[in-house]
Amino acid sequence: MPILEHPAYPPATLLCLESLVPCRESQVSMLLSIFGERQQLSFPSIFIYGHTSSGKTYVMKTLLNTLQLPHVFVNCVECFTSRLLLEEILIQLQNGSSETKQASPVPCDTFNDFVRLFKQALVSQNLQDQTVYVVLDRAEQLREMEANVLPAFLRLQELTDRNVTVILLSEIVWEMFRPNTGCFEPFILYFPDYSIGHLQKILSQNHPPEYSADFYSAYINILLGVFYMVCRDLKELQHLAALNFSKYCEPVVRREAKERDTRKLWKNIEPHLKKAMQTVYLREISSSQWERLQCEEEPGQIKGLSAHAHVELPYYSKFLLIAAYLASYNPVRTDKRFFLKHHGKIKKTNFMKKHEKTSNHLLGPKPFPLDRLLAILYSIVDNRVAPTANIFSQITSLVTLQLLSVVGNNDQLDGPRYKCTVSLDFIRAIARTVNFDIIKYLYDFL
Amino acid sequence: MFIYLYVFIYKKIFLLQLSPLFSSQQRMFCLDNLICACVYFLADYFREGNSDLEDSELRFATCQSLQKQVKSETEQIEEELNEQLFDNLVSFLRRSHSAFQEKTTEWTWRTKSREIPTAALVLGVNVTDHDFTFRSLSEVLQNNVTPYIALLEAKDCPGIKNLMQKLLGQLMNCCIDVGSSEEEDYEQVSHTRVRCSMTSLINWYESATKRTDSETPGKKRTSSRHWQSPPVVVIFKDMESFTTKVLQDFVVISSQHIGEFPLVLIFGIATSPMIIHSLLPHSVSSLLCIELFQSLSCKDHLSTIIDKVLLTTQFPLKLSEKVLQVLINIFLYHDFSVQNFIKGFQLCIVEHFHSNPLSILCCQLEEAKRRVNSLSHNQCENVRRLPSFRRYVESQVSEKQIALLTADSSLKEAVRKLLEDLNVYHENYFPILRCLHVFTSSLPKYPLGKQIRELHCACLENRVWETEEYESSLQLARMLNKSDLVTMLQKCVEILVSSPGREFDEIVERLKEFLTQFQKLEETYQERDESVSPQKELQKKTNLYNLQKTLLELKESRRSKKLTKFEMLRFEVVDYIDSLVRRYLVPADHKTLHEIVYFNTASVLREHLNAAPRIALHTALNNPYSYLKSEALKSDGGSISNKAPDICIAYKLHLECGRLINLVDWLEAFSTVVTAAEGPTADVASSDQVDDVIHARFIRAVSELELLGFIKPSKQKTDHVARLTWGGC
């Protein structure tokens, strides 16, 4: 019993469409009823949102392509200026039906031009009597363009006085879009996340020709058992399924197990998948390296990216970084206690002000002036440090390495202020290499 | 002339350094300028008149040829060092798009999402060296892999638009190289109008590859050099400095089109590959297929450079211990930059040839001998003035002394011989140093240093065999086990055989003899092994008392036992090494005429390379006598002289103030100091009203101080300025 029914389209096409969009039948039928027949006017703008890989782009593409509706499909990330976006739409419209390529696109700087050229294009392509769909993928980028772009797209039908529907696809909700000057409210459609059952169904659909559907579906079941907790991204799961399938088949290929031997296969693949979760999934090692690892009989160790966390720095750079860290995380008043010889005994409790009770490490680094950094540096380095040009240039080098960051105005004559951006673990590792006990100098750990 | 140059350079550093901070790249640029300017001024200086006195032209020519030699040599070394890394990268590129070329239709290939192959190139924090690495990398890729390379820098790409513009510009230009001249015009015209989008990039790629394909008969060379569909390589030189948004957008955009053209990214990373994860969220980094490549650490890099450039006889100029220490300290303490080290060495060359008239003899031995013949009388006098030569003269018999001091010909004869001696000394010095390093580098705790450069410095400093460290390392060497000792001896033999020294045959012979003796020992040991050792008796059943007794006996016997044959031999070996050290590793400044080939004014070098602008400025303003040398300014410490320039007075007064300075008080104090000397007669008129001239002078001084970055106007209080500098010098 077909779910999709519409008088305007032949049932065979609808059946084909239905097989292509599993688990999205209700949304598609909703869209179909909004679209209506080819020549009927549709809703001016439709806003579709849903989480990553909930099939928004895919469904729209398949729908428009299968029903052969005239449409333009644009990714807004790719067209990073409004001009690029508008021109891209026009180019696609002109190349839509006729294959002849236009030599050079007409420059289109403003929305006014766009409306004019859009009308021309519709006439030249003989599209006046049917609805033209303009799909803007990743529409959240529109917010960063000129203020008029988004509202204008929303009422394109009205502006051009033509039969056109704009469909916006986004991962965020409409409330985040609404400009404060108000605009035409689009029709809003939500694509819910795929449930585990959906995922199972979709993933099993695309099984390799060499193996039976049941065998593959059992594999997908195991895969979801491991990964569903951390990842519901369909694309990612598909990728992982393809990566690890050869390992799953190994016992079958070696004739150690039959296709039905689910338990044996599970025992073989489960630890492998767990390892994949810690490495490939986090992109610690790349998928091609993972594949090569699988091919090798004796799996050699490839160190992940985070194994190379150690950074080698010049001697004074290390101390500069330590000084910056101390300056960032210690209150200014405590400097006297840490760096003066005869500071006397000051207990932490009567030393603290109320708002300082929370750990500075929870609050994050605070900015400090250059002079404080240098003063701390001079007191933590054992031998005398001359304030040479090299010391100063090292500070800037640390900034370019993103270990420090400049705060506030960039007028450097005005006593620059910095923040230390490294983590406690990192600074402890650095301090250990120069035999400096940094914990003793941190106010939080007193 | 030189003074102008230095003033110019220093001024530049001052202005940029006092408050704004230089990055290391900018410093590098300055250093470059300094060396270029020095060479330029040197040429000028030599051309001016005084050339006949001290063979300036010849010196300049020698200096330049040496510079060139050093440059080409170091570049070659660096290329060799990078070879491994580049090979790995090229094979990565080959692998990454093999599937793209084959267009496989396999199931896994279809289902797997297409990731962008990405090489994370970890290059270390020495950012100044990266430029060279990237330049040679793109050269290698251009020659072997693909003509389509784009090098992007963060400072050119504040937004995705600029990035695309830069990318398209670079890629489309590089395609011109392949095309003929007519196409060039066409390309130039279209380039300005081209849309900065991925689609135009893909169109361009298709047309470019198609064109080269169709051109294959005519241009066999290009097609064979590059691959079938050459990948487009985009190199991000400094990954850390790119903004997150730009990178993310670029990755997302290009991942949409990865199926249409083969793109490979290379991220140049200075810190650690973790930066990728902190810059890119998981949704973006999952579009990448990241493989890690690590370059050689910069310390190893430096060791190789020192080993191949400084510890050879190849270059006539040598560095003294202090100078080398300055260069190494700058490297280890400040920048980790190998390029800067080489620049420093080049500066030494320039300085040496400029400051030392006898540096004309600082060239290859044959050439130097020839040059000795044509030494002028003046130059001969210069030789006689050298301290090491005087020492040499004093050690001669009196007739010889007179001859050396009066007759130029006999002096020249002696110099020729001494130069030859010096050369022989160097030829022997380096191999023996390496042999000693073989020994010391395997001792626990490295009393003489782990690196050969430390050993070299120790040997240059003074007689190494008189130091405590040497004594303790000999002690330790006497405790080495046999297998270590044998491998070390073998290494030494290898070093000595491969070195060109003339006197080594005998030493090699001796070392080989030691080796055969060790061999023999081994055989005798095996024979003796059968006899029952006392330890075996212990394994019998005994009670506690008996055990104690036997152990005591054992200890006793061991103490009184004579040295075994092996131990004797070991002593002999160590003593022999010791004798070699005493013979060959004499410090260079004990050698006559060492001044000619050793550059040893470390203070000059330190001034240039590790300048302290704030100190210099403070000295200038606080104690103007040190620069102006005017007798009137000679002051006795604390008091402020009114003869000093106005800015100095204002500066000294402002040192006594707090963070905010009241301008009225400051003016008051200023006028008091200035009028102090005019005596009681003057202050009658200006008791409460400050003279207009003094007022103007004060304003000028204050604005000069502001220009130099000591103070700035403050909005916190009216009539106040804020101090910007504190202590620090």
PDB file of C-alpha atoms in Angstrom, chain A residues 75 77-78 80-81 84 87-88 91 101 104-105 138 141 144 206-210 216 235-236 238-239 241-243 245 281-289 291-292 304-306 308-317 370-371 374 378 386-397 400-403 412-416 418, chain B residues 13 17 19-25 27 95 107-108 110-113 115 125 127 160-161 164 193 195-199 203 240-241 245 249 252-253 256-257 270-277 282 285-292 294 297 299 330-336 609-615 709 712 724-726 728-729:
ATOM      1  CA  ASN A  75      24.786  25.800  -0.964  1.00  0.00           C
ATOM      2  CA  VAL A  77      28.468  28.212   2.504  1.00  0.00           C
ATOM      3  CA  GLU A  78      29.942  27.960  -0.905  1.00  0.00           C
ATOM      4  CA  PHE A  80      30.038  33.381   0.680  1.00  0.00           C
ATOM      5  CA  THR A  81      28.913  36.743  -0.650  1.00  0.00           C
ATOM      6  CA  LEU A  84      28.082  35.021  -5.595  1.00  0.00           C
ATOM      7  CA  GLU A  87      24.769  34.912  -9.656  1.00  0.00           C
ATOM      8  CA  GLU A  88      24.943  31.222  -8.869  1.00  0.00           C
ATOM      9  CA  ILE A  91      23.546  30.613 -13.748  1.00  0.00           C
ATOM     10  CA  LYS A 101      26.506  27.165 -21.338  1.00  0.00           C
ATOM     11  CA  SER A 104      29.771  34.904 -19.016  1.00  0.00           C
ATOM     12  CA  PRO A 105      27.224  35.576 -16.309  1.00  0.00           C
ATOM     13  CA  ARG A 138      22.711  25.803   4.937  1.00  0.00           C
ATOM     14  CA  GLN A 141      24.774  31.688   6.305  1.00  0.00           C
ATOM     15  CA  GLU A 144      25.662  36.989   7.763  1.00  0.00           C
ATOM     16  CA  ASN A 206      22.637  -0.431   0.811  1.00  0.00           C
ATOM     17  CA  HIS A 207      24.282  -3.817   1.144  1.00  0.00           C
ATOM     18  CA  PRO A 208      27.261  -4.981  -0.908  1.00  0.00           C
ATOM     19  CA  PRO A 209      26.296  -7.197  -3.842  1.00  0.00           C
ATOM     20  CA  GLU A 210      28.554 -10.072  -2.729  1.00  0.00           C
ATOM     21  CA  TYR A 216      24.714  -7.180   6.189  1.00  0.00           C
ATOM     22  CA  LYS A 235      26.791   9.740   7.108  1.00  0.00           C
ATOM     23  CA  GLU A 236      29.378   8.992   9.722  1.00  0.00           C
ATOM     24  CA  GLN A 238      27.719   4.729   6.852  1.00  0.00           C
ATOM     25  CA  HIS A 239      31.362   5.619   6.571  1.00  0.00           C
ATOM     26  CA  ALA A 241      30.190   0.626   8.296  1.00  0.00           C
ATOM     27  CA  ALA A 242      32.074   0.658   5.024  1.00  0.00           C
ATOM     28  CA  LEU A 243      35.415   0.926   6.799  1.00  0.00           C
ATOM     29  CA  PHE A 245      32.932  -4.393   6.905  1.00  0.00           C
ATOM     30  CA  TYR A 281      35.790   8.065  14.845  1.00  0.00           C
ATOM     31  CA  LEU A 282      37.678  10.789  16.712  1.00  0.00           C
ATOM     32  CA  ARG A 283      39.908  11.285  13.686  1.00  0.00           C
ATOM     33  CA  GLU A 284      42.898  10.386  15.788  1.00  0.00           C
ATOM     34  CA  ILE A 285      44.093   8.307  12.891  1.00  0.00           C
ATOM     35  CA  SER A 286      42.806   8.716   9.395  1.00  0.00           C
ATOM     36  CA  SER A 287      40.504   6.243   7.712  1.00  0.00           C
ATOM     37  CA  SER A 288      43.086   5.316   5.111  1.00  0.00           C
ATOM     38  CA  GLN A 289      45.569   4.521   7.866  1.00  0.00           C
ATOM     39  CA  GLU A 291      42.297   0.491   6.376  1.00  0.00           C
ATOM     40  CA  ARG A 292      45.982  -0.155   6.033  1.00  0.00           C
ATOM     41  CA  GLY A 304      47.074   9.151  17.139  1.00  0.00           C
ATOM     42  CA  LEU A 305      47.235  12.896  16.785  1.00  0.00           C
ATOM     43  CA  SER A 306      46.897  13.541  20.493  1.00  0.00           C
ATOM     44  CA  HIS A 308      52.018  14.190  19.809  1.00  0.00           C
ATOM     45  CA  ALA A 309      50.916  16.789  22.301  1.00  0.00           C
ATOM     46  CA  HIS A 310      54.440  17.636  23.392  1.00  0.00           C
ATOM     47  CA  VAL A 311      55.749  20.968  22.158  1.00  0.00           C
ATOM     48  CA  GLU A 312      59.420  21.780  22.257  1.00  0.00           C
ATOM     49  CA  LEU A 313      60.152  25.388  23.093  1.00  0.00           C
ATOM     50  CA  PRO A 314      63.308  27.436  23.570  1.00  0.00           C
ATOM     51  CA  TYR A 315      64.456  27.802  27.174  1.00  0.00           C
ATOM     52  CA  TYR A 316      63.272  31.331  27.800  1.00  0.00           C
ATOM     53  CA  SER A 317      60.054  30.752  25.903  1.00  0.00           C
ATOM     54  CA  LEU A 370      53.364  43.092  29.684  1.00  0.00           C
ATOM     55  CA  ASP A 371      55.222  44.570  32.641  1.00  0.00           C
ATOM     56  CA  LEU A 374      58.342  40.487  32.643  1.00  0.00           C
ATOM     57  CA  TYR A 378      62.742  37.960  36.135  1.00  0.00           C
ATOM     58  CA  ALA A 386      68.609  40.885  30.090  1.00  0.00           C
ATOM     59  CA  PRO A 387      65.524  42.408  28.445  1.00  0.00           C
ATOM     60  CA  THR A 388      66.922  41.878  24.997  1.00  0.00           C
ATOM     61  CA  ALA A 389      65.182  42.121  21.702  1.00  0.00           C
ATOM     62  CA  ASN A 390      65.065  38.351  21.578  1.00  0.00           C
ATOM     63  CA  ILE A 391      62.982  38.120  24.736  1.00  0.00           C
ATOM     64  CA  PHE A 392      60.442  40.538  23.345  1.00  0.00           C
ATOM     65  CA  SER A 393      60.242  38.807  20.019  1.00  0.00           C
ATOM     66  CA  GLN A 394      59.662  35.520  21.785  1.00  0.00           C
ATOM     67  CA  ILE A 395      56.508  36.915  23.322  1.00  0.00           C
ATOM     68  CA  THR A 396      55.198  37.751  19.888  1.00  0.00           C
ATOM     69  CA  SER A 397      56.217  34.341  18.640  1.00  0.00           C
ATOM     70  CA  THR A 400      51.556  33.583  16.744  1.00  0.00           C
ATOM     71  CA  LEU A 401      51.749  30.042  18.051  1.00  0.00           C
ATOM     72  CA  GLN A 402      48.449  30.646  19.834  1.00  0.00           C
ATOM     73  CA  LEU A 403      49.947  29.866  23.205  1.00  0.00           C
ATOM     74  CA  GLN A 412      50.837  48.260  20.956  1.00  0.00           C
ATOM     75  CA  LEU A 413      52.197  51.527  22.231  1.00  0.00           C
ATOM     76  CA  ASP A 414      49.492  51.392  24.814  1.00  0.00           C
ATOM     77  CA  GLY A 415      50.972  48.676  26.967  1.00  0.00           C
ATOM     78  CA  PRO A 416      49.753  45.435  25.414  1.00  0.00           C
ATOM     79  CA  TYR A 418      47.944  39.209  27.104  1.00  0.00           C
TER      80      TYR A 418
ATOM     81  CA  ILE B  13      65.050  48.049  16.139  1.00  0.00           C
ATOM     82  CA  GLN B  17      60.903  47.214  19.834  1.00  0.00           C
ATOM     83  CA  SER B  19      56.734  49.003  22.897  1.00  0.00           C
ATOM     84  CA  PRO B  20      55.414  47.055  19.946  1.00  0.00           C
ATOM     85  CA  LEU B  21      56.854  43.618  19.934  1.00  0.00           C
ATOM     86  CA  PHE B  22      58.642  42.064  17.074  1.00  0.00           C
ATOM     87  CA  SER B  23      57.788  38.597  15.954  1.00  0.00           C
ATOM     88  CA  SER B  24      60.655  36.307  15.208  1.00  0.00           C
ATOM     89  CA  GLN B  25      60.020  36.503  11.482  1.00  0.00           C
ATOM     90  CA  ARG B  27      63.591  39.912  13.487  1.00  0.00           C
ATOM     91  CA  ARG B  95      48.324   7.221  -2.447  1.00  0.00           C
ATOM     92  CA  TRP B 107      30.987  -1.029  -3.142  1.00  0.00           C
ATOM     93  CA  THR B 108      33.100   0.256  -0.249  1.00  0.00           C
ATOM     94  CA  ARG B 110      30.736   4.167  -3.090  1.00  0.00           C
ATOM     95  CA  THR B 111      29.463   3.971   0.455  1.00  0.00           C
ATOM     96  CA  LYS B 112      32.412   5.532   2.189  1.00  0.00           C
ATOM     97  CA  SER B 113      32.128   9.260   2.440  1.00  0.00           C
ATOM     98  CA  GLU B 115      37.265  12.675   2.815  1.00  0.00           C
ATOM     99  CA  VAL B 125      58.242  26.078  16.803  1.00  0.00           C
ATOM    100  CA  VAL B 127      58.765  29.484  12.544  1.00  0.00           C
ATOM    101  CA  ILE B 160      37.080  33.101   3.137  1.00  0.00           C
ATOM    102  CA  LYS B 161      36.768  35.514   0.233  1.00  0.00           C
ATOM    103  CA  MET B 164      39.582  31.940  -2.396  1.00  0.00           C
ATOM    104  CA  ARG B 193      36.882  38.755 -14.097  1.00  0.00           C
ATOM    105  CA  ARG B 195      34.340  34.459 -10.118  1.00  0.00           C
ATOM    106  CA  CYS B 196      35.908  33.398  -6.883  1.00  0.00           C
ATOM    107  CA  SER B 197      33.986  30.223  -6.420  1.00  0.00           C
ATOM    108  CA  MET B 198      34.726  26.561  -6.305  1.00  0.00           C
ATOM    109  CA  THR B 199      32.830  25.977  -9.540  1.00  0.00           C
ATOM    110  CA  ASN B 203      36.074  24.372 -14.523  1.00  0.00           C
ATOM    111  CA  GLU B 240      47.747  28.237  14.051  1.00  0.00           C
ATOM    112  CA  SER B 241      47.173  31.741  12.819  1.00  0.00           C
ATOM    113  CA  LYS B 245      35.808  30.248  10.554  1.00  0.00           C
ATOM    114  CA  ASP B 249      34.293  27.202   5.593  1.00  0.00           C
ATOM    115  CA  VAL B 252      33.227  22.429   4.071  1.00  0.00           C
ATOM    116  CA  ILE B 253      33.169  24.013   0.642  1.00  0.00           C
ATOM    117  CA  GLN B 256      31.377  19.341  -1.427  1.00  0.00           C
ATOM    118  CA  HIS B 257      33.492  19.114  -4.540  1.00  0.00           C
ATOM    119  CA  ALA B 270      54.247  24.700  14.504  1.00  0.00           C
ATOM    120  CA  THR B 271      53.046  23.443  17.869  1.00  0.00           C
ATOM    121  CA  SER B 272      51.264  20.116  18.058  1.00  0.00           C
ATOM    122  CA  PRO B 273      48.717  18.359  15.842  1.00  0.00           C
ATOM    123  CA  MET B 274      46.174  18.804  18.615  1.00  0.00           C
ATOM    124  CA  ILE B 275      45.621  22.244  17.169  1.00  0.00           C
ATOM    125  CA  ILE B 276      43.567  20.672  14.384  1.00  0.00           C
ATOM    126  CA  HIS B 277      41.065  19.425  16.882  1.00  0.00           C
ATOM    127  CA  HIS B 282      34.204  17.270  14.856  1.00  0.00           C
ATOM    128  CA  SER B 285      37.368  17.412  10.983  1.00  0.00           C
ATOM    129  CA  SER B 286      35.338  14.343  10.032  1.00  0.00           C
ATOM    130  CA  LEU B 287      35.549  15.581   6.464  1.00  0.00           C
ATOM    131  CA  LEU B 288      39.304  15.234   6.535  1.00  0.00           C
ATOM    132  CA  CYS B 289      41.529  12.215   6.269  1.00  0.00           C
ATOM    133  CA  ILE B 290      44.460  13.431   8.312  1.00  0.00           C
ATOM    134  CA  GLU B 291      47.872  11.837   8.263  1.00  0.00           C
ATOM    135  CA  LEU B 292      50.710  13.066  10.378  1.00  0.00           C
ATOM    136  CA  GLN B 294      56.915  15.123  11.401  1.00  0.00           C
ATOM    137  CA  SER B 297      63.579  18.310  15.365  1.00  0.00           C
ATOM    138  CA  LYS B 299      68.012  20.499  17.662  1.00  0.00           C
ATOM    139  CA  ILE B 330      70.671  32.343  21.131  1.00  0.00           C
ATOM    140  CA  PHE B 331      69.499  29.176  19.469  1.00  0.00           C
ATOM    141  CA  LEU B 332      68.709  27.237  22.627  1.00  0.00           C
ATOM    142  CA  TYR B 333      67.435  30.049  24.785  1.00  0.00           C
ATOM    143  CA  HIS B 334      65.635  32.210  22.327  1.00  0.00           C
ATOM    144  CA  ASP B 335      64.511  31.067  18.973  1.00  0.00           C
ATOM    145  CA  PHE B 336      65.372  27.498  17.947  1.00  0.00           C
ATOM    146  CA  LEU B 609      72.279  39.511  17.511  1.00  0.00           C
ATOM    147  CA  ASN B 610      70.986  39.930  21.008  1.00  0.00           C
ATOM    148  CA  ALA B 611      70.509  43.639  21.215  1.00  0.00           C
ATOM    149  CA  ALA B 612      68.998  45.169  24.323  1.00  0.00           C
ATOM    150  CA  PRO B 613      67.255  48.275  23.023  1.00  0.00           C
ATOM    151  CA  ARG B 614      65.634  49.241  26.274  1.00  0.00           C
ATOM    152  CA  ILE B 615      68.925  49.198  28.121  1.00  0.00           C
ATOM    153  CA  GLY B 709      56.859  55.358  24.078  1.00  0.00           C
ATOM    154  CA  LYS B 712      51.059  58.520  27.036  1.00  0.00           C
ATOM    155  CA  LEU B 724      54.354  53.141  30.248  1.00  0.00           C
ATOM    156  CA  THR B 725      57.661  51.668  31.367  1.00  0.00           C
ATOM    157  CA  TRP B 726      58.616  50.189  34.658  1.00  0.00           C
ATOM    158  CA  GLY B 728      62.860  46.128  33.449  1.00  0.00           C
ATOM    159  CA  CYS B 729      66.349  47.366  32.792  1.00  0.00           C
TER     160      CYS B 729
END
